[in-house]
Amino acid sequence: TVRLEESGGGSVQTGESLNLSCAASGIPYDTYLMGWYRQAPGKEREGVALIYSGDGSTIYANSVKGRFTISIDNVKNTVYLQMNSLKPEDTATYKCAIDTTAEEVRFRANMIDYWGQGAQVSVSS
């Protein structure tokens, strides 16, 4: 059974930083895309950042480029998201996700195989 365990998140003020981590267990695949999607109240789910476990290729939403950094520890099957210079518009529930069938590094929320439980990130102005 695949399990994703998220940690991190919280409440901060504009300009501050937070970390998210997602530890995966039971994954029956050698390589996969892993990262985060987020959803704010009343808004559609959007991709934040993904990383390919095979070669470390990444993709970021335009809104977080230059502020967020995703990384992976393949030994621990854990992905990390360093979020700097946070803005109120980053406020959302962040869910860890694994896509095992993507043939390129891209966001495709409707094809996610496994989801984490979600972590709340709140940024006040």
Backbone as JSON Lines, residues from 0, in Angstrom:
{"i":0,"aa":"T","n":[0.85,-1.19,0.0],"ca":[0.0,0.0,0.0],"c":[0.88,1.23,0.0]}
{"i":1,"aa":"V","n":[0.61,2.13,-0.95],"ca":[1.35,3.39,-1.03],"c":[0.81,4.35,0.02]}
{"i":2,"aa":"R","n":[1.71,4.97,0.71],"ca":[1.32,5.94,1.72],"c":[2.18,7.18,1.58]}
{"i":3,"aa":"L","n":[1.53,8.36,1.63],"ca":[2.22,9.63,1.6],"c":[1.97,10.34,2.91]}
{"i":4,"aa":"E","n":[3.03,10.67,3.59],"ca":[2.91,11.35,4.88],"c":[3.53,12.73,4.78]}
{"i":5,"aa":"E","n":[2.67,13.73,4.9],"ca":[3.11,15.11,4.79],"c":[3.4,15.7,6.15]}
{"i":6,"aa":"S","n":[4.31,16.66,6.15],"ca":[4.56,17.43,7.37],"c":[4.97,18.83,6.95]}
{"i":7,"aa":"G","n":[4.85,19.73,7.89],"ca":[5.2,21.11,7.61],"c":[3.95,21.95,7.47]}
{"i":8,"aa":"G","n":[4.11,23.1,6.86],"ca":[3.02,24.04,6.74],"c":[2.89,24.87,7.99]}
{"i":9,"aa":"G","n":[1.84,25.68,8.03],"ca":[1.6,26.52,9.2],"c":[1.15,27.9,8.78]}
{"i":10,"aa":"S","n":[1.24,28.82,9.74],"ca":[0.8,30.19,9.51],"c":[1.98,31.13,9.67]}
{"i":11,"aa":"V","n":[2.18,31.97,8.67],"ca":[3.28,32.92,8.69],"c":[2.79,34.26,8.17]}
{"i":12,"aa":"Q","n":[3.69,35.24,8.2],"ca":[3.38,36.55,7.63],"c":[4.06,36.68,6.27]}
{"i":13,"aa":"T","n":[3.61,37.65,5.54],"ca":[4.17,37.91,4.22],"c":[5.69,38.06,4.29]}
{"i":14,"aa":"G","n":[6.35,37.36,3.36],"ca":[7.8,37.45,3.29],"c":[8.53,36.36,4.06]}
{"i":15,"aa":"E","n":[7.81,35.65,4.89],"ca":[8.45,34.6,5.68],"c":[8.52,33.29,4.89]}
{"i":16,"aa":"S","n":[9.11,32.28,5.52],"ca":[9.35,31.01,4.84],"c":[8.7,29.85,5.58]}
{"i":17,"aa":"L","n":[8.42,28.8,4.82],"ca":[7.92,27.55,5.37],"c":[8.51,26.4,4.57]}
{"i":18,"aa":"N","n":[8.51,25.23,5.21],"ca":[8.94,24.01,4.53],"c":[7.82,22.98,4.57]}
{"i":19,"aa":"L","n":[7.72,22.26,3.49],"ca":[6.85,21.1,3.45],"c":[7.69,19.88,3.12]}
{"i":20,"aa":"S","n":[7.32,18.75,3.66],"ca":[7.97,17.51,3.27],"c":[6.91,16.44,3.07]}
{"i":21,"aa":"C","n":[7.23,15.49,2.25],"ca":[6.31,14.4,1.95],"c":[7.11,13.11,1.82]}
{"i":22,"aa":"A","n":[6.87,12.21,2.73],"ca":[7.57,10.93,2.73],"c":[6.66,9.86,2.14]}
{"i":23,"aa":"A","n":[7.16,9.17,1.14],"ca":[6.39,8.12,0.48],"c":[6.89,6.75,0.89]}
{"i":24,"aa":"S","n":[5.98,5.85,1.05],"ca":[6.34,4.46,1.36],"c":[5.47,3.52,0.53]}
{"i":25,"aa":"G","n":[6.01,2.36,0.25],"ca":[5.26,1.35,-0.47],"c":[5.09,1.58,-1.95]}
{"i":26,"aa":"I","n":[5.93,2.47,-2.53],"ca":[5.79,2.76,-3.96],"c":[6.39,1.63,-4.78]}
{"i":27,"aa":"P","n":[5.6,1.02,-5.63],"ca":[6.1,-0.11,-6.42],"c":[6.7,0.32,-7.76]}
{"i":28,"aa":"Y","n":[7.24,1.51,-7.82],"ca":[7.81,2.0,-9.07],"c":[9.22,2.52,-8.82]}
{"i":29,"aa":"D","n":[10.05,2.42,-9.84],"ca":[11.42,2.91,-9.69],"c":[11.49,4.42,-9.86]}
{"i":30,"aa":"T","n":[10.69,4.95,-10.76],"ca":[10.7,6.38,-11.02],"c":[9.28,6.91,-11.1]}
{"i":31,"aa":"Y","n":[9.13,8.16,-10.77],"ca":[7.8,8.78,-10.76],"c":[7.95,10.27,-10.59]}
{"i":32,"aa":"L","n":[6.87,11.0,-10.86],"ca":[6.8,12.42,-10.58],"c":[6.19,12.6,-9.19]}
{"i":33,"aa":"M","n":[6.77,13.49,-8.44],"ca":[6.27,13.72,-7.09],"c":[6.35,15.2,-6.76]}
{"i":34,"aa":"G","n":[5.39,15.69,-6.05],"ca":[5.43,17.1,-5.69],"c":[4.13,17.57,-5.08]}
{"i":35,"aa":"W","n":[3.79,18.83,-5.31],"ca":[2.62,19.41,-4.66],"c":[1.68,20.11,-5.62]}
{"i":36,"aa":"Y","n":[0.41,19.97,-5.29],"ca":[-0.65,20.77,-5.85],"c":[-1.27,21.53,-4.67]}
{"i":37,"aa":"R","n":[-1.93,22.62,-4.98],"ca":[-2.59,23.37,-3.92],"c":[-3.97,23.81,-4.37]}
{"i":38,"aa":"Q","n":[-4.79,24.05,-3.36],"ca":[-6.13,24.54,-3.64],"c":[-6.56,25.5,-2.55]}
{"i":39,"aa":"A","n":[-6.93,26.68,-2.97],"ca":[-7.44,27.69,-2.05],"c":[-8.95,27.67,-2.09]}
{"i":40,"aa":"P","n":[-9.61,28.12,-1.03],"ca":[-11.07,28.12,-1.02],"c":[-11.64,28.87,-2.21]}
{"i":41,"aa":"G","n":[-12.56,28.23,-2.92],"ca":[-13.2,28.88,-4.05],"c":[-12.39,28.91,-5.32]}
{"i":42,"aa":"K","n":[-11.22,28.28,-5.3],"ca":[-10.36,28.28,-6.49],"c":[-10.09,26.85,-6.95]}
{"i":43,"aa":"E","n":[-9.69,26.74,-8.18],"ca":[-9.36,25.43,-8.72],"c":[-7.99,24.96,-8.2]}
{"i":44,"aa":"R","n":[-7.85,23.65,-8.19],"ca":[-6.57,23.08,-7.81],"c":[-5.51,23.47,-8.86]}
{"i":45,"aa":"E","n":[-4.32,23.77,-8.41],"ca":[-3.25,24.12,-9.33],"c":[-1.96,23.43,-8.92]}
{"i":46,"aa":"G","n":[-1.16,23.12,-9.91],"ca":[0.14,22.53,-9.65],"c":[1.09,23.58,-9.1]}
{"i":47,"aa":"V","n":[1.89,23.2,-8.13],"ca":[2.86,24.1,-7.51],"c":[4.27,23.76,-7.98]}
{"i":48,"aa":"A","n":[4.69,22.53,-7.72],"ca":[6.04,22.1,-8.09],"c":[6.07,20.59,-8.14]}
{"i":49,"aa":"L","n":[6.78,20.07,-9.13],"ca":[6.97,18.62,-9.26],"c":[8.44,18.34,-9.53]}
{"i":50,"aa":"I","n":[8.86,17.15,-9.14],"ca":[10.22,16.71,-9.42],"c":[10.17,15.25,-9.86]}
{"i":51,"aa":"Y","n":[11.01,14.94,-10.85],"ca":[11.06,13.57,-11.36],"c":[12.15,12.83,-10.59]}
{"i":52,"aa":"S","n":[11.77,11.7,-10.01],"ca":[12.71,10.97,-9.16],"c":[13.88,10.4,-9.94]}
{"i":53,"aa":"G","n":[13.71,10.25,-11.25],"ca":[14.77,9.66,-12.06],"c":[15.97,10.55,-12.24]}
{"i":54,"aa":"D","n":[15.73,11.78,-12.72],"ca":[16.86,12.67,-13.02],"c":[16.78,14.02,-12.32]}
{"i":55,"aa":"G","n":[15.77,14.2,-11.46],"ca":[15.66,15.45,-10.72],"c":[15.09,16.61,-11.5]}
{"i":56,"aa":"S","n":[14.56,16.36,-12.7],"ca":[13.93,17.43,-13.47],"c":[12.77,18.0,-12.69]}
{"i":57,"aa":"T","n":[12.58,19.3,-12.82],"ca":[11.54,19.96,-12.04],"c":[10.65,20.83,-12.93]}
{"i":58,"aa":"I","n":[9.5,21.15,-12.39],"ca":[8.6,22.12,-12.99],"c":[7.97,22.91,-11.87]}
{"i":59,"aa":"Y","n":[7.79,24.21,-12.1],"ca":[7.18,25.08,-11.11],"c":[6.04,25.87,-11.74]}
{"i":60,"aa":"A","n":[5.07,26.18,-10.95],"ca":[4.06,27.13,-11.39],"c":[4.74,28.49,-11.54]}
{"i":61,"aa":"N","n":[4.3,29.25,-12.53],"ca":[4.9,30.57,-12.76],"c":[4.81,31.45,-11.51]}
{"i":62,"aa":"S","n":[3.74,31.27,-10.76],"ca":[3.52,32.12,-9.59],"c":[4.51,31.86,-8.45]}
{"i":63,"aa":"V","n":[5.22,30.73,-8.49],"ca":[6.14,30.43,-7.4],"c":[7.59,30.36,-7.84]}
{"i":64,"aa":"K","n":[7.83,30.5,-9.13],"ca":[9.21,30.43,-9.63],"c":[10.07,31.5,-8.96]}
{"i":65,"aa":"G","n":[11.26,31.07,-8.55],"ca":[12.17,31.99,-7.89],"c":[11.95,32.1,-6.39]}
{"i":66,"aa":"R","n":[10.82,31.57,-5.91],"ca":[10.53,31.65,-4.47],"c":[10.49,30.26,-3.83]}
{"i":67,"aa":"F","n":[10.01,29.27,-4.57],"ca":[9.89,27.92,-4.05],"c":[10.96,27.03,-4.69]}
{"i":68,"aa":"T","n":[11.44,26.07,-3.9],"ca":[12.41,25.11,-4.4],"c":[12.01,23.71,-3.97]}
{"i":69,"aa":"I","n":[11.91,22.82,-4.94],"ca":[11.57,21.43,-4.64],"c":[12.83,20.58,-4.76]}
{"i":70,"aa":"S","n":[12.93,19.6,-3.88],"ca":[14.08,18.69,-3.92],"c":[13.62,17.31,-3.48]}
{"i":71,"aa":"I","n":[14.45,16.32,-3.77],"ca":[14.07,14.95,-3.47],"c":[15.25,14.19,-2.87]}
{"i":72,"aa":"D","n":[14.95,13.35,-1.91],"ca":[15.91,12.42,-1.35],"c":[15.43,11.03,-1.74]}
{"i":73,"aa":"N","n":[16.05,10.47,-2.76],"ca":[15.58,9.19,-3.29],"c":[15.82,8.03,-2.33]}
{"i":74,"aa":"V","n":[16.75,8.19,-1.43],"ca":[16.99,7.13,-0.45],"c":[15.81,7.06,0.54]}
{"i":75,"aa":"K","n":[15.36,8.24,0.93],"ca":[14.25,8.3,1.89],"c":[12.9,8.37,1.2]}
{"i":76,"aa":"N","n":[12.89,8.44,-0.15],"ca":[11.63,8.62,-0.89],"c":[10.85,9.81,-0.33]}
{"i":77,"aa":"T","n":[11.56,10.88,-0.1],"ca":[10.97,12.08,0.49],"c":[11.23,13.29,-0.38]}
{"i":78,"aa":"V","n":[10.2,14.07,-0.57],"ca":[10.29,15.3,-1.34],"c":[10.11,16.48,-0.38]}
{"i":79,"aa":"Y","n":[10.84,17.54,-0.65],"ca":[10.81,18.72,0.18],"c":[10.43,19.93,-0.67]}
{"i":80,"aa":"L","n":[9.7,20.85,-0.08],"ca":[9.37,22.1,-0.74],"c":[9.75,23.24,0.19]}
{"i":81,"aa":"Q","n":[10.75,23.97,-0.21],"ca":[11.17,25.16,0.53],"c":[10.43,26.35,-0.06]}
{"i":82,"aa":"M","n":[9.65,27.01,0.76],"ca":[8.84,28.13,0.3],"c":[9.34,29.41,0.95]}
{"i":83,"aa":"N","n":[9.89,30.29,0.13],"ca":[10.41,31.56,0.62],"c":[9.56,32.71,0.1]}
{"i":84,"aa":"S","n":[9.73,33.84,0.72],"ca":[9.03,35.06,0.3],"c":[7.54,34.81,0.09]}
{"i":85,"aa":"L","n":[6.95,34.19,1.06],"ca":[5.54,33.8,0.93],"c":[4.63,35.02,0.84]}
{"i":86,"aa":"K","n":[3.57,34.86,0.07],"ca":[2.59,35.92,-0.16],"c":[1.22,35.43,0.29]}
{"i":87,"aa":"P","n":[0.32,36.35,0.57],"ca":[-1.04,35.93,0.95],"c":[-1.69,35.02,-0.1]}
{"i":88,"aa":"E","n":[-1.38,35.24,-1.36],"ca":[-1.97,34.41,-2.41],"c":[-1.43,32.99,-2.42]}
{"i":89,"aa":"D","n":[-0.42,32.7,-1.62],"ca":[0.06,31.33,-1.47],"c":[-0.78,30.54,-0.47]}
{"i":90,"aa":"T","n":[-1.67,31.22,0.21],"ca":[-2.53,30.55,1.19],"c":[-3.39,29.5,0.5]}
{"i":91,"aa":"A","n":[-3.28,28.26,0.98],"ca":[-4.02,27.15,0.37],"c":[-3.74,25.88,1.15]}
{"i":92,"aa":"T","n":[-4.47,24.85,0.79],"ca":[-4.13,23.51,1.26],"c":[-3.21,22.89,0.22]}
{"i":93,"aa":"Y","n":[-2.05,22.46,0.66],"ca":[-1.05,21.88,-0.22],"c":[-1.09,20.37,-0.07]}
{"i":94,"aa":"K","n":[-1.27,19.7,-1.19],"ca":[-1.34,18.24,-1.16],"c":[-0.19,17.63,-1.94]}
{"i":95,"aa":"C","n":[0.49,16.72,-1.29],"ca":[1.54,15.96,-1.95],"c":[0.92,14.98,-2.94]}
{"i":96,"aa":"A","n":[1.6,14.75,-4.05],"ca":[1.02,13.91,-5.09],"c":[2.11,13.11,-5.8]}
{"i":97,"aa":"I","n":[1.71,11.94,-6.27],"ca":[2.61,11.11,-7.08],"c":[1.89,10.73,-8.38]}
{"i":98,"aa":"D","n":[2.59,10.97,-9.46],"ca":[2.11,10.62,-10.8],"c":[3.07,9.58,-11.35]}
{"i":99,"aa":"T","n":[2.58,8.38,-11.57],"ca":[3.48,7.3,-11.98],"c":[3.51,7.07,-13.48]}
{"i":100,"aa":"T","n":[2.62,7.73,-14.24],"ca":[2.53,7.42,-15.67],"c":[2.89,8.57,-16.59]}
{"i":101,"aa":"A","n":[3.24,9.72,-16.05],"ca":[3.57,10.86,-16.9],"c":[4.83,10.57,-17.71]}
{"i":102,"aa":"E","n":[4.8,10.96,-18.97],"ca":[5.95,10.74,-19.85],"c":[6.82,11.99,-19.96]}
{"i":103,"aa":"E","n":[6.38,13.06,-19.3],"ca":[7.18,14.27,-19.24],"c":[6.85,14.97,-17.93]}
{"i":104,"aa":"V","n":[7.68,15.92,-17.56],"ca":[7.46,16.6,-16.29],"c":[6.44,17.71,-16.53]}
{"i":105,"aa":"R","n":[5.22,17.48,-16.15],"ca":[4.18,18.47,-16.3],"c":[3.08,18.21,-15.29]}
{"i":106,"aa":"F","n":[2.28,19.26,-15.09],"ca":[1.18,19.15,-14.14],"c":[-0.01,18.48,-14.81]}
{"i":107,"aa":"R","n":[-0.56,17.5,-14.17],"ca":[-1.79,16.86,-14.64],"c":[-2.53,16.31,-13.42]}
{"i":108,"aa":"A","n":[-3.27,17.21,-12.81],"ca":[-3.95,16.89,-11.55],"c":[-4.95,15.75,-11.7]}
{"i":109,"aa":"N","n":[-5.51,15.57,-12.89],"ca":[-6.52,14.54,-13.07],"c":[-5.93,13.15,-13.28]}
{"i":110,"aa":"M","n":[-4.6,13.07,-13.28],"ca":[-3.95,11.78,-13.5],"c":[-3.1,11.35,-12.32]}
{"i":111,"aa":"I","n":[-3.28,11.99,-11.2],"ca":[-2.5,11.66,-10.01],"c":[-2.91,10.28,-9.48]}
{"i":112,"aa":"D","n":[-1.9,9.5,-9.15],"ca":[-2.17,8.16,-8.64],"c":[-2.33,8.13,-7.12]}
{"i":113,"aa":"Y","n":[-1.57,8.97,-6.45],"ca":[-1.6,8.95,-4.99],"c":[-1.55,10.38,-4.46]}
{"i":114,"aa":"W","n":[-2.36,10.63,-3.44],"ca":[-2.42,11.95,-2.79],"c":[-2.08,11.84,-1.31]}
{"i":115,"aa":"G","n":[-1.45,12.89,-0.81],"ca":[-1.25,12.99,0.62],"c":[-2.48,13.57,1.29]}
{"i":116,"aa":"Q","n":[-2.41,13.71,2.59],"ca":[-3.58,14.17,3.34],"c":[-3.77,15.68,3.28]}
{"i":117,"aa":"G","n":[-2.73,16.41,2.91],"ca":[-2.82,17.85,2.8],"c":[-2.21,18.57,3.98]}
{"i":118,"aa":"A","n":[-1.63,19.72,3.7],"ca":[-1.05,20.57,4.75],"c":[-1.51,22.0,4.5]}
{"i":119,"aa":"Q","n":[-1.92,22.66,5.53],"ca":[-2.42,24.02,5.39],"c":[-1.27,25.02,5.47]}
{"i":120,"aa":"V","n":[-1.27,25.93,4.52],"ca":[-0.32,27.04,4.52],"c":[-1.14,28.32,4.52]}
{"i":121,"aa":"S","n":[-0.93,29.15,5.51],"ca":[-1.66,30.41,5.62],"c":[-0.66,31.54,5.73]}
{"i":122,"aa":"V","n":[-0.82,32.52,4.87],"ca":[0.09,33.67,4.85],"c":[-0.74,34.93,5.04]}
{"i":123,"aa":"S","n":[-0.43,35.65,6.08],"ca":[-1.18,36.88,6.37],"c":[-0.36,38.09,5.95]}
{"i":124,"aa":"S","n":[-1.07,39.13,5.61],"ca":[-0.4,40.36,5.14],"c":[-0.07,41.27,6.31]}
